Amino acid sequence: MNAPYDPGTAPSLEAAFLWACEQDVVCAKPGNVSFASAGHGMSAELFLASARAACAPLTRGSAPVGERIEAAIANTRAAAGCNTNLGIVLLCAPLAAAFEARPPHFCATPIQAVQSMQSVQRVLRALTLEDACAAYRAIALANPGGLGNAPRQSVGTTPTVDLRTAMTLAADRDSIARQYAEDFRDVLGFGLATFRAAYSARAASPAPLADAVLLTWLRFLARWPDSHIARKHGMACAQRVSSEAAVWLARGPDRLCAPRALDGWDAELKAAGLNPGTSADLTVATLFAAACMDPLLIASTTDFLPETNP
């Protein structure tokens, strides 16, 4: 599935999205599904099939954000038969719309992160009631566990407000909704800065990209209790897992990035049915943005990714 790359041009949004989704399962993150460790009744191959299925509608030029979300989830459901990427799609759809309006550039800088956030702001401010209706239908189709009922604009009802407003109502309890409410500040600010710093710091390691992805994911998890865990198992459980991530971070990157260092924690989380999936979704969105802003990431790593059949 490795995305084609032309070193003479910026990569397409499709290539950036597929690359980001690949890194999600190439990197073994405790509690998450990866090539090294299946879990929760799913495999890495299922996630790659979902990425391929979602890619075209998600990155369709000039399509409304809600339409991208609904079509991507419909394709995913047909390909995978379960919810593998709802969070990724909800995060990457507005990013794709923003990046198509502002062509990517080489050699990403902090200024580009600000420009990207401004592009995202324009996309979010233009979201409509129709976008909300389409996104709600997509969420119902994906049928994620632990959603429950909200006091206002619950996903089990027909929305009466635009998508950004609906997401803002859930921002205090859901990290993906918070991105819509706060202009993707966590992804384009905290996430990009964390990933770039980790990638630079791990340049001499045998697997600098996998290390950087793991460190970015851990920092997301340590900073914000995982919404997926909180919905299914309660906030106390989510906070406990975040505390465990902070303990690992305190041990230093050399120790936690060592081969098989996190196998025990991975086994414990999966045995308890705990999947820090929202932290993974935020990491994928960060990687997608990073690849759109710095195409050389794809050029420098494609040859090292596992080959899969389309």
C-alpha atoms as a printed R data frame, in Angstrom:
    type eleno elety resid chain resno       x      y      z
1   ATOM     1    CA   MET     A     1   0.000  0.000  0.000
2   ATOM     2    CA   ASN     A     2   3.009  2.306  0.127
3   ATOM     3    CA   ALA     A     3   1.950  5.654 -1.329
4   ATOM     4    CA   PRO     A     4   3.734  6.739 -4.535
5   ATOM     5    CA   TYR     A     5   6.008  9.733 -4.167
6   ATOM     6    CA   ASP     A     6   7.480 12.058 -6.776
7   ATOM     7    CA   PRO     A     7  10.485 13.880 -5.260
8   ATOM     8    CA   GLY     A     8   9.987 16.738 -7.699
9   ATOM     9    CA   THR     A     9   6.519 17.661 -6.466
10  ATOM    10    CA   ALA     A    10   4.607 17.958 -3.251
11  ATOM    11    CA   PRO     A    11   2.772 14.738 -2.432
12  ATOM    12    CA   SER     A    12  -0.943 14.552 -2.896
13  ATOM    13    CA   LEU     A    13  -3.290 14.648  0.043
14  ATOM    14    CA   GLU     A    14  -3.973 10.994 -0.700
15  ATOM    15    CA   ALA     A    15  -0.318 10.061 -0.301
16  ATOM    16    CA   ALA     A    16  -0.050 12.021  2.935
17  ATOM    17    CA   PHE     A    17  -3.170 10.383  4.382
18  ATOM    18    CA   LEU     A    18  -2.129  6.842  3.476
19  ATOM    19    CA   TRP     A    19   1.371  7.446  4.839
20  ATOM    20    CA   ALA     A    20   0.012  8.744  8.142
21  ATOM    21    CA   CYS     A    21  -2.313  5.751  8.507
22  ATOM    22    CA   GLU     A    22   0.561  3.383  7.730
23  ATOM    23    CA   GLN     A    23   2.705  4.871 10.467
24  ATOM    24    CA   ASP     A    24  -0.141  4.330 12.927
25  ATOM    25    CA   VAL     A    25   0.136  0.552 12.558
26  ATOM    26    CA   VAL     A    26   3.877  0.373 11.844
27  ATOM    27    CA   CYS     A    27   4.537  1.848 15.288
28  ATOM    28    CA   ALA     A    28   3.706 -0.539 18.150
29  ATOM    29    CA   LYS     A    29   1.786  1.610 20.631
30  ATOM    30    CA   PRO     A    30   0.528 -0.101 23.809
31  ATOM    31    CA   GLY     A    31  -3.167 -0.916 23.666
32  ATOM    32    CA   ASN     A    32  -3.379 -0.017 19.954
33  ATOM    33    CA   VAL     A    33  -3.420 -2.375 16.970
34  ATOM    34    CA   SER     A    34  -0.132 -2.643 15.058
35  ATOM    35    CA   PHE     A    35   1.786 -5.045 12.829
36  ATOM    36    CA   ALA     A    36   3.592 -6.215 15.953
37  ATOM    37    CA   SER     A    37   0.449 -6.706 18.030
38  ATOM    38    CA   ALA     A    38  -3.135 -7.272 16.945
39  ATOM    39    CA   GLY     A    39  -5.881 -6.623 19.455
40  ATOM    40    CA   HIS     A    40  -9.529 -5.865 20.200
41  ATOM    41    CA   GLY     A    41 -10.542 -8.317 17.455
42  ATOM    42    CA   MET     A    42  -8.716 -6.303 14.776
43  ATOM    43    CA   SER     A    43  -5.460 -6.493 12.803
44  ATOM    44    CA   ALA     A    44  -3.135 -3.962 11.210
45  ATOM    45    CA   GLU     A    45  -4.226 -5.144  7.781
46  ATOM    46    CA   LEU     A    46  -7.812 -4.211  8.605
47  ATOM    47    CA   PHE     A    47  -6.696 -0.682  9.461
48  ATOM    48    CA   LEU     A    48  -4.797 -0.401  6.177
49  ATOM    49    CA   ALA     A    49  -7.822 -1.628  4.232
50  ATOM    50    CA   SER     A    50  -9.891  1.009  6.025
51  ATOM    51    CA   ALA     A    51  -7.386  3.736  5.110
52  ATOM    52    CA   ARG     A    52  -7.494  2.750  1.445
53  ATOM    53    CA   ALA     A    53 -11.278  2.712  1.491
54  ATOM    54    CA   ALA     A    54 -11.592  6.112  3.189
55  ATOM    55    CA   CYS     A    55  -8.849  7.888  1.274
56  ATOM    56    CA   ALA     A    56 -10.580  8.947 -1.954
57  ATOM    57    CA   PRO     A    57 -13.753 10.452 -0.445
58  ATOM    58    CA   LEU     A    58 -11.817 12.021  2.418
59  ATOM    59    CA   THR     A    59  -9.507 13.900  0.061
60  ATOM    60    CA   ARG     A    60 -12.044 14.632 -2.702
61  ATOM    61    CA   GLY     A    61 -11.395 18.160 -3.919
62  ATOM    62    CA   SER     A    62 -13.924 20.855 -3.023
63  ATOM    63    CA   ALA     A    63 -16.264 18.375 -1.311
64  ATOM    64    CA   PRO     A    64 -18.027 19.586  1.857
65  ATOM    65    CA   VAL     A    65 -16.473 18.305  5.084
66  ATOM    66    CA   GLY     A    66 -19.602 16.421  6.123
67  ATOM    67    CA   GLU     A    67 -19.839 14.723  2.754
68  ATOM    68    CA   ARG     A    68 -16.201 13.615  3.037
69  ATOM    69    CA   ILE     A    69 -16.836 12.171  6.499
70  ATOM    70    CA   GLU     A    70 -20.009 10.306  5.561
71  ATOM    71    CA   ALA     A    71 -18.616  8.805  2.366
72  ATOM    72    CA   ALA     A    72 -15.317  7.817  4.009
73  ATOM    73    CA   ILE     A    73 -17.110  6.015  6.838
74  ATOM    74    CA   ALA     A    74 -19.514  4.312  4.427
75  ATOM    75    CA   ASN     A    75 -16.541  3.030  2.409
76  ATOM    76    CA   THR     A    76 -14.776  1.943  5.577
77  ATOM    77    CA   ARG     A    77 -17.812  0.055  6.831
78  ATOM    78    CA   ALA     A    78 -18.062 -1.772  3.517
79  ATOM    79    CA   ALA     A    79 -14.370 -2.671  3.571
80  ATOM    80    CA   ALA     A    80 -13.870 -3.500  7.254
81  ATOM    81    CA   GLY     A    81 -17.295 -4.213  8.680
82  ATOM    82    CA   CYS     A    82 -16.478 -2.392 11.918
83  ATOM    83    CA   ASN     A    83 -15.327  0.942 13.301
84  ATOM    84    CA   THR     A    84 -11.610  1.256 12.662
85  ATOM    85    CA   ASN     A    85 -11.145  4.918 11.780
86  ATOM    86    CA   LEU     A    86 -14.042  7.193 12.788
87  ATOM    87    CA   GLY     A    87 -11.786  9.440 14.852
88  ATOM    88    CA   ILE     A    88  -9.181  9.622 12.105
89  ATOM    89    CA   VAL     A    89 -11.807 10.569  9.528
90  ATOM    90    CA   LEU     A    90 -13.419 13.210 11.757
91  ATOM    91    CA   LEU     A    91 -10.011 14.802 12.320
92  ATOM    92    CA   CYS     A    92  -8.560 14.516  8.835
93  ATOM    93    CA   ALA     A    93 -11.596 15.676  6.828
94  ATOM    94    CA   PRO     A    94 -11.330 19.362  7.823
95  ATOM    95    CA   LEU     A    95  -7.544 19.178  7.613
96  ATOM    96    CA   ALA     A    96  -7.768 17.848  4.054
97  ATOM    97    CA   ALA     A    97 -10.146 20.671  3.116
98  ATOM    98    CA   ALA     A    98  -7.765 23.202  4.653
99  ATOM    99    CA   PHE     A    99  -4.638 21.830  2.986
100 ATOM   100    CA   GLU     A   100  -6.218 21.660 -0.445
101 ATOM   101    CA   ALA     A   101  -6.985 25.378 -0.144
102 ATOM   102    CA   ARG     A   102  -3.398 26.139  0.882
103 ATOM   103    CA   PRO     A   103  -0.924 24.104 -1.199
104 ATOM   104    CA   PRO     A   104   1.730 22.371  0.936
105 ATOM   105    CA   HIS     A   105   5.310 23.609  0.956
106 ATOM   106    CA   PHE     A   106   8.666 22.032  1.562
107 ATOM   107    CA   CYS     A   107  10.715 22.616  4.727
108 ATOM   108    CA   ALA     A   108   7.906 23.116  7.222
109 ATOM   109    CA   THR     A   109   8.353 25.940  9.721
110 ATOM   110    CA   PRO     A   110   6.434 27.212 12.769
111 ATOM   111    CA   ILE     A   111   5.033 29.967 10.526
112 ATOM   112    CA   GLN     A   112   3.484 27.302  8.310
113 ATOM   113    CA   ALA     A   113   1.815 25.787 11.366
114 ATOM   114    CA   VAL     A   114   0.200 29.163 12.046
115 ATOM   115    CA   GLN     A   115  -0.853 29.465  8.399
116 ATOM   116    CA   SER     A   116  -2.289 25.971  8.525
117 ATOM   117    CA   MET     A   117  -4.275 26.802 11.649
118 ATOM   118    CA   GLN     A   118  -5.668 29.868  9.904
119 ATOM   119    CA   SER     A   119  -6.731 27.711  6.950
120 ATOM   120    CA   VAL     A   120  -8.395 25.277  9.336
121 ATOM   121    CA   GLN     A   121 -10.180 28.173 11.056
122 ATOM   122    CA   ARG     A   122 -11.704 29.209  7.742
123 ATOM   123    CA   VAL     A   123 -12.872 25.651  7.048
124 ATOM   124    CA   LEU     A   124 -14.381 25.253 10.516
125 ATOM   125    CA   ARG     A   125 -16.185 28.594 10.389
126 ATOM   126    CA   ALA     A   126 -17.793 27.567  7.091
127 ATOM   127    CA   LEU     A   127 -19.239 24.303  8.438
128 ATOM   128    CA   THR     A   128 -23.001 24.008  8.013
129 ATOM   129    CA   LEU     A   129 -26.037 22.185  9.357
130 ATOM   130    CA   GLU     A   130 -25.746 19.866  6.358
131 ATOM   131    CA   ASP     A   131 -22.191 19.002  7.444
132 ATOM   132    CA   ALA     A   132 -23.513 18.165 10.914
133 ATOM   133    CA   CYS     A   133 -26.294 15.956  9.538
134 ATOM   134    CA   ALA     A   134 -23.819 14.043  7.357
135 ATOM   135    CA   ALA     A   135 -21.335 13.638 10.221
136 ATOM   136    CA   TYR     A   136 -24.079 12.412 12.553
137 ATOM   137    CA   ARG     A   137 -25.123  9.814  9.977
138 ATOM   138    CA   ALA     A   138 -21.489  8.720  9.695
139 ATOM   139    CA   ILE     A   139 -21.128  8.389 13.461
140 ATOM   140    CA   ALA     A   140 -24.319  6.341 13.640
141 ATOM   141    CA   LEU     A   141 -23.019  4.081 10.873
142 ATOM   142    CA   ALA     A   142 -19.636  3.619 12.553
143 ATOM   143    CA   ASN     A   143 -21.446  2.886 15.833
144 ATOM   144    CA   PRO     A   144 -18.546  3.571 18.210
145 ATOM   145    CA   GLY     A   145 -18.817  2.102 21.681
146 ATOM   146    CA   GLY     A   146 -19.616  4.111 24.780
147 ATOM   147    CA   LEU     A   147 -21.206  7.181 23.182
148 ATOM   148    CA   GLY     A   148 -24.304  7.300 25.364
149 ATOM   149    CA   ASN     A   149 -26.643 10.298 25.210
150 ATOM   150    CA   ALA     A   150 -25.702 13.953 25.495
151 ATOM   151    CA   PRO     A   151 -28.074 16.549 26.987
152 ATOM   152    CA   ARG     A   152 -27.925 18.641 23.783
153 ATOM   153    CA   GLN     A   153 -27.395 17.685 20.118
154 ATOM   154    CA   SER     A   154 -26.863 14.008 20.925
155 ATOM   155    CA   VAL     A   155 -25.589 11.957 18.000
156 ATOM   156    CA   GLY     A   156 -28.690  9.786 18.328
157 ATOM   157    CA   THR     A   157 -30.833 12.710 17.183
158 ATOM   158    CA   THR     A   158 -30.978 14.955 14.131
159 ATOM   159    CA   PRO     A   159 -28.776 18.010 14.696
160 ATOM   160    CA   THR     A   160 -30.190 21.510 14.543
161 ATOM   161    CA   VAL     A   161 -26.859 23.379 14.556
162 ATOM   162    CA   ASP     A   162 -23.776 23.434 12.340
163 ATOM   163    CA   LEU     A   163 -21.045 20.837 12.820
164 ATOM   164    CA   ARG     A   164 -18.619 23.102 14.659
165 ATOM   165    CA   THR     A   165 -21.287 24.187 17.124
166 ATOM   166    CA   ALA     A   166 -22.309 20.580 17.714
167 ATOM   167    CA   MET     A   167 -18.701 19.578 18.317
168 ATOM   168    CA   THR     A   168 -18.148 22.501 20.666
169 ATOM   169    CA   LEU     A   169 -20.930 21.178 22.900
170 ATOM   170    CA   ALA     A   170 -18.896 17.976 23.367
171 ATOM   171    CA   ALA     A   171 -15.457 19.585 23.585
172 ATOM   172    CA   ASP     A   172 -15.163 19.244 27.365
173 ATOM   173    CA   ARG     A   173 -15.474 15.457 27.214
174 ATOM   174    CA   ASP     A   174 -14.061 14.506 23.804
175 ATOM   175    CA   SER     A   175 -10.614 15.369 22.455
176 ATOM   176    CA   ILE     A   176 -11.701 15.080 18.815
177 ATOM   177    CA   ALA     A   177 -14.617 17.454 19.354
178 ATOM   178    CA   ARG     A   178 -12.201 19.829 21.102
179 ATOM   179    CA   GLN     A   179 -10.200 20.169 17.889
180 ATOM   180    CA   TYR     A   180 -13.260 21.548 16.095
181 ATOM   181    CA   ALA     A   181 -13.916 23.946 18.948
182 ATOM   182    CA   GLU     A   182 -10.299 25.155 19.262
183 ATOM   183    CA   ASP     A   183  -9.101 25.291 15.640
184 ATOM   184    CA   PHE     A   184  -7.096 22.045 15.901
185 ATOM   185    CA   ARG     A   185  -4.711 23.703 18.329
186 ATOM   186    CA   ASP     A   186  -3.698 20.398 19.919
187 ATOM   187    CA   VAL     A   187  -2.814 18.838 16.565
188 ATOM   188    CA   LEU     A   188  -1.229 21.802 14.774
189 ATOM   189    CA   GLY     A   189   0.400 23.234 17.886
190 ATOM   190    CA   PHE     A   190   1.237 20.628 20.505
191 ATOM   191    CA   GLY     A   191   1.231 17.636 18.134
192 ATOM   192    CA   LEU     A   192   3.401 19.059 15.368
193 ATOM   193    CA   ALA     A   193   5.905 20.580 17.796
194 ATOM   194    CA   THR     A   194   6.162 17.308 19.712
195 ATOM   195    CA   PHE     A   195   6.566 15.183 16.595
196 ATOM   196    CA   ARG     A   196   9.197 17.415 15.013
197 ATOM   197    CA   ALA     A   197  11.218 17.639 18.207
198 ATOM   198    CA   ALA     A   198  11.087 13.882 18.721
199 ATOM   199    CA   TYR     A   199  11.972 13.115 15.102
200 ATOM   200    CA   SER     A   200  14.990 15.418 15.283
201 ATOM   201    CA   ALA     A   201  16.114 14.076 18.661
202 ATOM   202    CA   ARG     A   202  15.863 10.435 17.525
203 ATOM   203    CA   ALA     A   203  17.653 10.967 14.197
204 ATOM   204    CA   ALA     A   204  20.513  8.657 15.207
205 ATOM   205    CA   SER     A   205  18.285  5.809 16.377
206 ATOM   206    CA   PRO     A   206  17.662  2.709 14.219
207 ATOM   207    CA   ALA     A   207  14.005  3.707 13.714
208 ATOM   208    CA   PRO     A   208  13.714  7.494 14.119
209 ATOM   209    CA   LEU     A   209  10.219  7.772 12.650
210 ATOM   210    CA   ALA     A   210   8.713  4.957 14.706
211 ATOM   211    CA   ASP     A   211  10.338  6.423 17.817
212 ATOM   212    CA   ALA     A   212   8.925  9.871 17.035
213 ATOM   213    CA   VAL     A   213   5.441  8.467 16.433
214 ATOM   214    CA   LEU     A   214   5.557  6.563 19.725
215 ATOM   215    CA   LEU     A   215   6.774  9.603 21.664
216 ATOM   216    CA   THR     A   216   4.108 11.821 20.102
217 ATOM   217    CA   TRP     A   217   1.387  9.314 20.965
218 ATOM   218    CA   LEU     A   218   2.667  8.971 24.539
219 ATOM   219    CA   ARG     A   219   2.711 12.723 25.033
220 ATOM   220    CA   PHE     A   220  -0.853 13.044 23.755
221 ATOM   221    CA   LEU     A   221  -1.919 10.226 26.087
222 ATOM   222    CA   ALA     A   222  -0.050 11.643 29.096
223 ATOM   223    CA   ARG     A   223  -1.422 15.153 28.568
224 ATOM   224    CA   TRP     A   224  -5.099 14.361 27.910
225 ATOM   225    CA   PRO     A   225  -7.022 11.334 29.270
226 ATOM   226    CA   ASP     A   226  -8.003  9.254 26.262
227 ATOM   227    CA   SER     A   227 -11.605  9.955 25.214
228 ATOM   228    CA   HIS     A   228 -12.157  6.447 23.871
229 ATOM   229    CA   ILE     A   229 -11.146  4.877 27.181
230 ATOM   230    CA   ALA     A   230 -13.181  7.438 29.128
231 ATOM   231    CA   ARG     A   231 -16.346  6.706 27.131
232 ATOM   232    CA   LYS     A   232 -16.089  2.953 27.547
233 ATOM   233    CA   HIS     A   233 -14.493  2.605 30.984
234 ATOM   234    CA   GLY     A   234 -14.896  5.924 32.778
235 ATOM   235    CA   MET     A   235 -12.721  8.963 33.384
236 ATOM   236    CA   ALA     A   236 -10.925  7.461 36.374
237 ATOM   237    CA   CYS     A   237  -9.666  4.618 34.209
238 ATOM   238    CA   ALA     A   238  -8.622  7.018 31.451
239 ATOM   239    CA   GLN     A   239  -6.722  9.163 33.960
240 ATOM   240    CA   ARG     A   240  -4.943  6.094 35.304
241 ATOM   241    CA   VAL     A   241  -3.741  5.140 31.824
242 ATOM   242    CA   SER     A   242  -2.575  8.722 31.263
243 ATOM   243    CA   SER     A   243  -0.594  8.530 34.497
244 ATOM   244    CA   GLU     A   244   1.022  5.303 33.301
245 ATOM   245    CA   ALA     A   245   2.023  7.053 30.069
246 ATOM   246    CA   ALA     A   246   3.593  9.870 32.070
247 ATOM   247    CA   VAL     A   247   5.609  7.337 34.072
248 ATOM   248    CA   TRP     A   248   6.952  5.824 30.867
249 ATOM   249    CA   LEU     A   249   7.869  9.239 29.490
250 ATOM   250    CA   ALA     A   250   9.797  9.991 32.675
251 ATOM   251    CA   ARG     A   251  12.001  6.960 32.032
252 ATOM   252    CA   GLY     A   252  13.438  8.625 28.940
253 ATOM   253    CA   PRO     A   253  13.244  7.866 25.215
254 ATOM   254    CA   ASP     A   254  16.191  5.464 25.090
255 ATOM   255    CA   ARG     A   255  14.523  3.151 27.550
256 ATOM   256    CA   LEU     A   256  10.954  3.297 26.268
257 ATOM   257    CA   CYS     A   257  12.000  3.073 22.591
258 ATOM   258    CA   ALA     A   258  14.105 -0.044 23.213
259 ATOM   259    CA   PRO     A   259  12.857 -3.179 21.398
260 ATOM   260    CA   ARG     A   260   9.935 -4.846 23.192
261 ATOM   261    CA   ALA     A   261  10.205 -2.424 26.130
262 ATOM   262    CA   LEU     A   262   6.467 -1.769 26.122
263 ATOM   263    CA   ASP     A   263   5.255 -5.306 25.425
264 ATOM   264    CA   GLY     A   264   4.163 -5.878 29.003
265 ATOM   265    CA   TRP     A   265   2.102 -2.686 29.160
266 ATOM   266    CA   ASP     A   266   0.589 -3.492 25.761
267 ATOM   267    CA   ALA     A   267  -0.498 -6.917 26.984
268 ATOM   268    CA   GLU     A   268  -1.982 -5.466 30.180
269 ATOM   269    CA   LEU     A   269  -4.018 -2.861 28.334
270 ATOM   270    CA   LYS     A   270  -5.361 -5.307 25.789
271 ATOM   271    CA   ALA     A   271  -6.200 -7.900 28.428
272 ATOM   272    CA   ALA     A   272  -8.314 -5.222 30.139
273 ATOM   273    CA   GLY     A   273  -9.911 -4.141 26.859
274 ATOM   274    CA   LEU     A   274  -8.299 -0.702 27.059
275 ATOM   275    CA   ASN     A   275  -7.535  0.964 23.736
276 ATOM   276    CA   PRO     A   276  -6.093  4.515 23.785
277 ATOM   277    CA   GLY     A   277  -7.635  5.042 20.368
278 ATOM   278    CA   THR     A   278  -8.255  8.776 20.542
279 ATOM   279    CA   SER     A   279  -4.578  9.384 21.297
280 ATOM   280    CA   ALA     A   280  -3.763  7.352 18.191
281 ATOM   281    CA   ASP     A   281  -6.279  9.346 16.135
282 ATOM   282    CA   LEU     A   282  -4.694 12.630 17.233
283 ATOM   283    CA   THR     A   283  -1.282 11.229 16.322
284 ATOM   284    CA   VAL     A   284  -2.464 10.215 12.838
285 ATOM   285    CA   ALA     A   285  -3.915 13.691 12.295
286 ATOM   286    CA   THR     A   286  -0.581 15.182 13.384
287 ATOM   287    CA   LEU     A   287   1.296 12.944 10.940
288 ATOM   288    CA   PHE     A   288  -1.124 13.829  8.141
289 ATOM   289    CA   ALA     A   289  -0.530 17.534  8.738
290 ATOM   290    CA   ALA     A   290   3.222 17.001  9.022
291 ATOM   291    CA   ALA     A   291   3.357 15.121  5.712
292 ATOM   292    CA   CYS     A   292   1.292 17.777  3.949
293 ATOM   293    CA   MET     A   293   3.655 20.455  5.215
294 ATOM   294    CA   ASP     A   294   6.897 18.517  4.719
295 ATOM   295    CA   PRO     A   295   6.717 16.006  1.826
296 ATOM   296    CA   LEU     A   296  10.270 14.837  2.479
297 ATOM   297    CA   LEU     A   297   8.905 12.810  5.393
298 ATOM   298    CA   ILE     A   298   7.267 10.465  2.895
299 ATOM   299    CA   ALA     A   299  10.313 10.347  0.634
300 ATOM   300    CA   SER     A   300  12.614  9.431  3.504
301 ATOM   301    CA   THR     A   301  10.490  6.635  4.943
302 ATOM   302    CA   THR     A   302   8.549  4.909  2.167
303 ATOM   303    CA   ASP     A   303  11.259  2.341  1.489
304 ATOM   304    CA   PHE     A   304  11.174  1.170  5.107
305 ATOM   305    CA   LEU     A   305   7.454  0.516  5.393
306 ATOM   306    CA   PRO     A   306   6.042 -3.028  5.212
307 ATOM   307    CA   GLU     A   307   4.581 -3.868  1.849
308 ATOM   308    CA   THR     A   308   0.915 -4.825  1.712
309 ATOM   309    CA   ASN     A   309  -1.280 -5.923 -1.123
310 ATOM   310    CA   PRO     A   310  -3.846 -3.417 -2.378
